[in-house]
Short mmCIF file of C-alpha atoms in Angstrom, two decimals:
data_model
loop_
_atom_site.label_atom_id
_atom_site.label_comp_id
_atom_site.label_asym_id
_atom_site.label_seq_id
_atom_site.Cartn_x
_atom_site.Cartn_y
_atom_site.Cartn_z
CA UNK A 1344 -48.71 2.62 -3.85
CA UNK A 1345 -47.42 -0.89 -4.56
CA UNK A 1346 -50.04 -3.52 -5.30
CA UNK A 1347 -49.39 -7.11 -4.19
CA UNK A 1348 -51.58 -10.06 -5.06
CA UNK A 1349 -51.89 -13.46 -3.35
CA UNK A 1350 -53.95 -16.54 -4.09
CA UNK A 1351 -55.00 -18.63 -1.10
CA UNK A 1352 -53.67 -22.17 -1.62
CA UNK A 1353 -53.85 -23.55 1.93
CA UNK A 1354 -56.33 -26.31 2.55
CA UNK A 1355 -57.52 -24.88 5.88
CA UNK A 1356 -59.55 -21.74 6.50
CA UNK A 1357 -57.75 -18.72 7.94
CA UNK A 1358 -58.67 -15.18 8.96
CA UNK A 1359 -57.66 -12.41 6.59
CA UNK A 1360 -55.55 -10.52 9.15
CA UNK A 1361 -53.53 -13.63 10.04
CA UNK A 1362 -53.07 -14.50 6.37
CA UNK A 1363 -51.71 -11.00 5.68
CA UNK A 1364 -49.43 -11.14 8.70
CA UNK A 1365 -47.93 -14.40 7.48
CA UNK A 1366 -47.59 -13.32 3.85
CA UNK A 1367 -46.17 -9.85 4.48
CA UNK A 1368 -44.23 -10.61 7.70
CA UNK A 1369 -46.30 -8.13 9.68
CA UNK A 1370 -47.78 -8.24 13.15
CA UNK A 1371 -51.51 -8.98 13.38
CA UNK A 1372 -52.01 -5.34 14.45
CA UNK A 1373 -50.19 -4.00 11.39
CA UNK A 1374 -52.18 -6.32 9.13
CA UNK A 1375 -55.45 -5.17 10.73
CA UNK A 1376 -54.48 -1.54 10.11
CA UNK A 1377 -54.08 -2.24 6.40
CA UNK A 1378 -57.54 -3.80 6.35
CA UNK A 1379 -59.04 -0.91 8.33
CA UNK A 1380 -57.51 1.53 5.81
CA UNK A 1381 -59.44 -0.34 3.07
CA UNK A 1382 -56.15 -1.25 1.41
CA UNK A 1383 -57.09 -4.93 1.16
CA UNK A 1384 -59.56 -6.57 -1.19
CA UNK A 1385 -60.70 -10.19 -1.41
CA UNK A 1386 -62.00 -11.25 -4.81
CA UNK A 1387 -62.25 -7.59 -5.81
CA UNK A 1388 -64.19 -6.36 -2.76
CA UNK A 1389 -63.01 -4.60 0.40
CA UNK A 1390 -63.01 -7.08 3.27
CA UNK A 1391 -62.92 -7.12 7.06
CA UNK A 1392 -59.99 -8.42 9.12
CA UNK A 1393 -62.19 -11.25 10.40
CA UNK A 1394 -63.01 -12.45 6.88
CA UNK A 1395 -62.38 -16.20 6.70
CA UNK A 1396 -60.48 -17.08 3.53
CA UNK A 1397 -60.95 -20.19 1.45
CA UNK A 1398 -58.80 -21.93 -1.13
CA UNK A 1399 -58.80 -19.98 -4.39
CA UNK A 1400 -59.58 -16.57 -2.87
CA UNK A 1401 -57.65 -13.71 -4.50
CA UNK A 1402 -56.25 -11.20 -1.99
CA UNK A 1403 -55.00 -7.83 -3.26
CA UNK A 1404 -53.08 -5.45 -0.99
CA UNK A 1405 -52.18 -1.84 -1.78
CA UNK A 1406 -49.03 -1.07 0.16
CA UNK A 1407 -47.83 2.51 0.67
CA UNK A 1408 -44.37 3.15 -0.68
CA UNK A 1409 -41.85 3.36 2.15
CA UNK A 1410 -38.17 4.12 2.29
CA UNK A 1411 -35.76 2.52 4.70
CA UNK A 1412 -34.34 4.85 7.33
CA UNK A 1413 -30.89 6.25 6.58
CA UNK A 1414 -29.55 4.76 9.80
CA UNK A 1415 -30.62 1.73 11.81
CA UNK A 1416 -32.64 2.89 14.78
CA UNK A 1417 -32.05 1.29 18.20
CA UNK A 1418 -34.91 -0.67 19.73
CA UNK A 1419 -34.93 -1.91 23.33
CA UNK A 1420 -35.90 -5.49 22.54
CA UNK A 1421 -34.71 -8.13 25.04
CA UNK A 1422 -32.17 -10.59 23.64
CA UNK A 1423 -30.55 -13.75 24.98
CA UNK A 1424 -26.85 -13.90 24.13
CA UNK A 1425 -25.30 -17.30 24.79
CA UNK A 1426 -21.80 -16.24 23.74
CA UNK A 1427 -19.99 -13.02 22.86
CA UNK A 1428 -16.44 -11.86 22.23
CA UNK A 1429 -14.78 -9.12 20.18
CA UNK A 1430 -15.41 -10.96 16.89
CA UNK A 1431 -18.89 -12.42 17.11
CA UNK A 1432 -22.00 -13.10 19.17
CA UNK A 1433 -24.30 -16.12 19.31
CA UNK A 1434 -27.93 -15.29 19.99
CA UNK A 1435 -30.87 -17.48 20.99
CA UNK A 1436 -33.51 -15.70 18.90
CA UNK A 1437 -37.10 -15.76 20.16
CA UNK A 1438 -39.97 -16.56 17.83
CA UNK A 1439 -41.71 -13.51 16.40
CA UNK A 1440 -38.55 -11.47 15.92
CA UNK A 1441 -37.55 -10.53 12.35
CA UNK A 1442 -33.79 -10.73 11.83
CA UNK A 1443 -33.04 -7.55 9.88
CA UNK A 1444 -34.86 -4.37 8.78
CA UNK A 1445 -37.24 -4.75 5.82
CA UNK A 1446 -40.53 -3.21 4.68
CA UNK A 1447 -42.96 -3.36 7.59
CA UNK A 1448 -40.11 -3.96 10.05
CA UNK A 1449 -37.71 -1.04 9.85
CA UNK A 1450 -37.31 -0.57 13.62
CA UNK A 1451 -38.28 -3.78 15.45
CA UNK A 1452 -35.73 -6.39 14.38
CA UNK A 1453 -32.82 -8.32 15.82
CA UNK A 1454 -30.42 -5.84 14.22
CA UNK A 1455 -32.24 -2.90 15.85
CA UNK A 1456 -32.00 -4.71 19.21
CA UNK A 1457 -28.25 -5.29 18.77
CA UNK A 1458 -27.72 -1.63 17.90
CA UNK A 1459 -29.69 -0.66 21.01
CA UNK A 1460 -27.40 -2.66 23.29
CA UNK A 1461 -24.32 -1.09 21.70
CA UNK A 1462 -23.12 -4.21 19.90
CA UNK A 1463 -20.55 -3.48 17.21
CA UNK A 1464 -21.56 -5.14 13.94
CA UNK A 1465 -19.71 -5.87 10.72
CA UNK A 1466 -20.60 -4.05 7.53
CA UNK A 1467 -22.52 -6.84 5.82
CA UNK A 1468 -25.17 -6.19 3.19
CA UNK A 1469 -27.12 -2.94 3.20
CA UNK A 1470 -29.47 -2.93 6.19
CA UNK A 1471 -28.13 -6.27 7.40
CA UNK A 1472 -24.97 -5.51 9.38
CA UNK A 1473 -23.52 -8.55 11.11
CA UNK A 1474 -26.03 -11.00 9.65
CA UNK A 1475 -24.25 -14.16 8.49
CA UNK A 1476 -27.38 -16.32 8.22
CA UNK A 1477 -31.05 -15.87 9.05
CA UNK A 1478 -33.96 -17.58 10.74
CA UNK A 1479 -37.60 -17.14 9.78
CA UNK A 1480 -39.52 -14.70 11.95
CA UNK A 1481 -41.45 -17.49 13.70
CA UNK A 1482 -38.52 -19.88 14.01
CA UNK A 1483 -36.60 -19.65 17.28
CA UNK A 1484 -33.07 -20.63 18.16
CA UNK A 1485 -29.37 -20.12 17.61
CA UNK A 1486 -27.80 -17.60 15.24
CA UNK A 1487 -24.28 -16.24 14.92
CA UNK A 1488 -23.69 -12.58 14.05
CA UNK A 1489 -20.35 -11.04 13.10
CA UNK A 1490 -18.89 -8.03 14.86
CA UNK A 1491 -15.91 -7.48 12.53
CA UNK A 1492 -15.62 -7.54 8.75
CA UNK A 1493 -12.93 -10.23 8.97
CA UNK A 1494 -15.17 -12.46 11.07
CA UNK A 1495 -18.05 -11.87 8.67
CA UNK A 1496 -16.02 -12.84 5.59
CA UNK A 1497 -14.66 -15.98 7.21
CA UNK A 1498 -17.99 -17.06 8.68
CA UNK A 1499 -19.65 -16.47 5.32
CA UNK A 1500 -16.99 -18.59 3.61
CA UNK A 1501 -17.40 -21.32 6.25
CA UNK A 1502 -21.16 -21.32 5.74
CA UNK A 1503 -20.77 -21.62 1.97
CA UNK A 1504 -18.26 -24.46 2.42
CA UNK A 1505 -20.64 -26.24 4.86
CA UNK A 1506 -18.21 -25.93 7.74
CA UNK A 1507 -20.89 -24.47 10.01
CA UNK A 1508 -23.07 -27.23 11.46
CA UNK A 1509 -26.71 -26.39 12.08
CA UNK A 1510 -29.26 -28.79 13.54
CA UNK A 1511 -32.91 -27.97 14.01
CA UNK A 1512 -35.49 -29.61 16.23
CA UNK A 1513 -38.86 -29.99 14.54
CA UNK A 1514 -42.19 -31.65 15.26
CA UNK A 1515 -43.67 -33.02 12.02
CA UNK A 1516 -46.98 -34.68 11.22
CA UNK A 1517 -47.03 -38.43 10.60
CA UNK A 1518 -44.10 -40.84 10.49
CA UNK A 1519 -41.06 -41.05 8.23
CA UNK A 1520 -40.50 -44.35 6.43
CA UNK A 1521 -36.85 -44.41 7.47
CA UNK A 1522 -34.35 -42.56 9.61
CA UNK A 1523 -32.41 -40.76 8.41
CA UNK A 1524 -34.43 -39.53 5.46
CA UNK A 1525 -32.51 -37.38 2.99
CA UNK A 1526 -34.52 -34.71 1.19
CA UNK A 1527 -32.49 -33.50 -1.80
CA UNK A 1528 -34.78 -31.15 -3.73
CA UNK A 1529 -34.01 -27.78 -5.37
CA UNK A 1530 -35.86 -24.73 -4.07
CA UNK A 1531 -37.01 -21.52 -5.73
CA UNK A 1532 -39.65 -18.83 -5.33
CA UNK A 1533 -43.13 -20.09 -6.00
CA UNK A 1534 -44.02 -18.54 -9.38
CA UNK A 1535 -47.64 -18.11 -8.22
CA UNK A 1536 -46.79 -16.61 -4.83
CA UNK A 1537 -43.47 -14.83 -4.41
CA UNK A 1538 -43.73 -14.90 -0.62
CA UNK A 1539 -43.50 -18.70 -0.65
CA UNK A 1540 -40.87 -21.18 -1.72
CA UNK A 1541 -41.41 -24.37 -3.71
CA UNK A 1542 -39.56 -27.42 -4.95
CA UNK A 1543 -38.77 -26.64 -8.60
CA UNK A 1544 -36.38 -28.31 -11.03
CA UNK A 1545 -34.99 -24.87 -11.87
CA UNK A 1546 -34.32 -24.01 -8.22
CA UNK A 1547 -31.09 -23.88 -6.24
CA UNK A 1548 -29.75 -27.15 -4.79
CA UNK A 1549 -30.93 -27.87 -1.23
CA UNK A 1550 -30.50 -30.85 1.04
CA UNK A 1551 -31.95 -31.65 4.47
CA UNK A 1552 -31.37 -34.84 6.48
CA UNK A 1553 -34.13 -35.80 8.93
CA UNK A 1554 -33.52 -38.15 11.88
CA UNK A 1555 -36.34 -39.49 14.04
CA UNK A 1556 -35.69 -38.75 17.70
CA UNK A 1557 -39.07 -39.74 19.17
CA UNK A 1558 -42.11 -41.29 17.50
CA UNK A 1559 -45.56 -40.34 18.80
CA UNK A 1560 -49.02 -41.38 17.68
CA UNK A 1561 -49.69 -38.45 15.34
CA UNK A 1562 -46.27 -36.85 14.88
CA UNK A 1563 -42.52 -37.28 15.24
CA UNK A 1564 -39.82 -35.22 16.88
CA UNK A 1565 -37.05 -34.81 14.32
CA UNK A 1566 -33.44 -33.69 14.28
CA UNK A 1567 -32.89 -31.86 11.02
CA UNK A 1568 -29.45 -31.24 9.55
CA UNK A 1569 -29.03 -28.57 6.88
CA UNK A 1570 -26.50 -28.91 4.08
CA UNK A 1571 -27.63 -25.67 2.47
CA UNK A 1572 -29.36 -22.55 3.71
CA UNK A 1573 -32.29 -21.74 1.45
CA UNK A 1574 -35.27 -19.66 2.53
CA UNK A 1575 -37.90 -21.80 4.31
CA UNK A 1576 -35.80 -24.88 3.50
CA UNK A 1577 -36.84 -27.19 6.33
CA UNK A 1578 -40.49 -26.19 6.10
CA UNK A 1579 -40.73 -26.73 2.34
CA UNK A 1580 -38.71 -29.95 2.33
CA UNK A 1581 -40.81 -31.60 5.04
CA UNK A 1582 -44.04 -30.54 3.33
CA UNK A 1583 -42.65 -31.86 0.04
CA UNK A 1584 -42.32 -35.40 1.45
CA UNK A 1585 -45.75 -35.27 3.07
CA UNK A 1586 -44.69 -34.54 6.67
CA UNK A 1587 -45.09 -30.79 7.22
CA UNK A 1588 -44.23 -29.14 10.50
CA UNK A 1589 -46.94 -28.96 13.12
CA UNK A 1590 -48.27 -25.41 13.34
CA UNK A 1591 -46.87 -24.21 10.00
CA UNK A 1592 -49.51 -21.77 8.64
CA UNK A 1593 -47.96 -21.60 5.17
CA UNK A 1594 -46.79 -25.13 4.35
CA UNK A 1595 -48.85 -27.09 6.88
CA UNK A 1596 -50.98 -28.75 4.19
CA UNK A 1597 -54.11 -29.29 6.26
CA UNK A 1598 -52.54 -29.81 9.69
CA UNK A 1599 -54.54 -32.14 11.93
CA UNK A 1600 -56.92 -32.94 9.09
CA UNK A 1601 -54.16 -35.18 7.74
CA UNK A 1602 -54.83 -37.54 10.69
CA UNK A 1603 -57.87 -39.79 10.53
CA UNK A 1604 -59.60 -42.24 12.85
CA UNK A 1605 -59.27 -42.38 16.62
CA UNK A 1606 -56.09 -40.27 16.58
CA UNK A 1607 -57.84 -37.22 15.10
CA UNK A 1608 -58.81 -35.82 18.54
CA UNK A 1609 -55.20 -35.96 19.72
CA UNK A 1610 -54.02 -34.36 16.48
CA UNK A 1611 -56.47 -31.50 16.96
CA UNK A 1612 -55.22 -30.99 20.53
CA UNK A 1613 -51.63 -30.89 19.23
CA UNK A 1614 -52.61 -28.34 16.60
CA UNK A 1615 -54.40 -26.12 19.11
CA UNK A 1616 -51.28 -26.08 21.28
CA UNK A 1617 -49.05 -24.93 18.39
CA UNK A 1618 -48.76 -21.15 18.48
CA UNK A 1619 -46.39 -21.24 15.49
CA UNK A 1620 -44.43 -23.68 13.37
CA UNK A 1621 -42.76 -26.21 15.68
CA UNK A 1622 -39.21 -25.51 14.54
CA UNK A 1623 -36.22 -24.52 16.67
CA UNK A 1624 -32.56 -23.98 15.73
CA UNK A 1625 -31.18 -26.17 18.50
CA UNK A 1626 -27.51 -26.76 17.71
CA UNK A 1627 -24.75 -24.64 16.19
CA UNK A 1628 -21.08 -25.54 15.81
CA UNK A 1629 -18.20 -23.89 13.96
CA UNK A 1630 -14.59 -22.83 14.33
CA UNK A 1631 -13.94 -19.32 15.57
CA UNK A 1632 -13.20 -17.21 12.48
CA UNK A 1633 -10.17 -15.51 14.04
CA UNK A 1634 -8.77 -17.93 16.64
CA UNK A 1635 -9.74 -21.25 15.07
CA UNK A 1636 -11.13 -22.52 18.37
CA UNK A 1637 -13.98 -25.03 18.09
CA UNK A 1638 -17.27 -23.57 19.35
CA UNK A 1639 -20.42 -25.55 20.08
CA UNK A 1640 -23.79 -24.30 21.33
CA UNK A 1641 -27.09 -25.93 22.34
CA UNK A 1642 -30.53 -24.47 22.92
CA UNK A 1643 -33.31 -26.36 24.66
CA UNK A 1644 -36.77 -26.80 23.16
CA UNK A 1645 -38.44 -23.38 23.70
CA UNK A 1646 -41.05 -22.72 26.36
CA UNK A 1647 -43.70 -21.51 23.89
CA UNK A 1648 -43.61 -24.91 22.15
CA UNK A 1649 -43.41 -27.01 25.29
CA UNK A 1650 -47.14 -27.74 25.44
CA UNK A 1651 -47.35 -28.88 21.82
CA UNK A 1652 -44.61 -31.44 22.43
CA UNK A 1653 -46.29 -32.69 25.60
CA UNK A 1654 -49.60 -33.03 23.73
CA UNK A 1655 -47.89 -34.97 20.96
CA UNK A 1656 -46.15 -37.26 23.46
CA UNK A 1657 -49.49 -37.95 25.15
CA UNK A 1658 -51.56 -36.00 27.63
CA UNK A 1659 -50.98 -38.68 30.28
CA UNK A 1660 -47.28 -37.75 30.46
CA UNK A 1661 -46.71 -34.89 32.93
CA UNK A 1662 -44.36 -32.07 31.97
CA UNK A 1663 -41.88 -33.04 34.70
CA UNK A 1664 -41.75 -36.68 33.63
CA UNK A 1665 -38.19 -37.81 32.91
CA UNK A 1666 -39.11 -39.17 29.46
CA UNK A 1667 -40.72 -35.89 28.44
CA UNK A 1668 -37.69 -33.95 29.61
CA UNK A 1669 -35.50 -36.29 27.60
CA UNK A 1670 -37.46 -35.35 24.51
CA UNK A 1671 -37.23 -31.66 25.37
CA UNK A 1672 -33.43 -31.87 25.62
CA UNK A 1673 -32.83 -34.51 22.96
CA UNK A 1674 -30.24 -32.58 21.00
CA UNK A 1675 -27.85 -32.55 23.95
CA UNK A 1676 -26.80 -35.96 22.70
CA UNK A 1677 -27.51 -35.23 19.01
CA UNK A 1678 -30.49 -37.60 19.20
#
């Protein structure tokens, strides 16, 4: 057995099973099974899945040792491909889908889905064939995967040289002082919680530029440009400057409780509508690694986050209203 320890640092209460799912990248069902097997303790005592955690609680999980399968197993998971040729494919990843096999997700990932549909993938790192860059499990949007080793090498080099343009759409609490706002802060693993990232002087360089697209009473719709590709970069950077993403269970820093006065009720309605962090990889542009042709892709604000954006814009604005639709498709014109 492998023992993993976490300390609850979030300022809002959360059920044990959801906390485990977020920390270990498991489904709620898988997390509940660990609890039912009495493999989870809170402050030294076995706890129920419904246990509500508080700041400072110590959570200990005993994980069974597991070995990755020798081959990647196919899984019939629906995928949306927006482009494909003999060298690469561009996928609009849904929220909730892990990108590549890892403990707890050996057979239910994007890679398993690609194998199932017969997609040829480049060699890549062990267990990560074709994966040039990743998205968090609960972040949706555009990704490019390589189908040949040549395409993978060239796309990897283009990513390192910042020749692949990636823009995210994000809904963040509060209002930025200026647009654009540049967040240039190094990132590293949080020394107190290895599942989280933090701004640390000893971290790797990371830069995010945030542009305000639409300003609402309690939040702003942002266009976020990445100049590096660190784990959880957008989420940590926005939290670092005091404007975390709406619906972020890890870096949300209190969520609607950050809003006071008459706007609190609207903030709470926005938070209730957020099924996950309000972050979507909306724009991807690069040159084809083998032909040199310029490629550009857009992805509209996802359906599962539509309600949270409408709530932020104001409940009096109907979904079909032209202004709301402009917000939903803002990245068509780069903001």
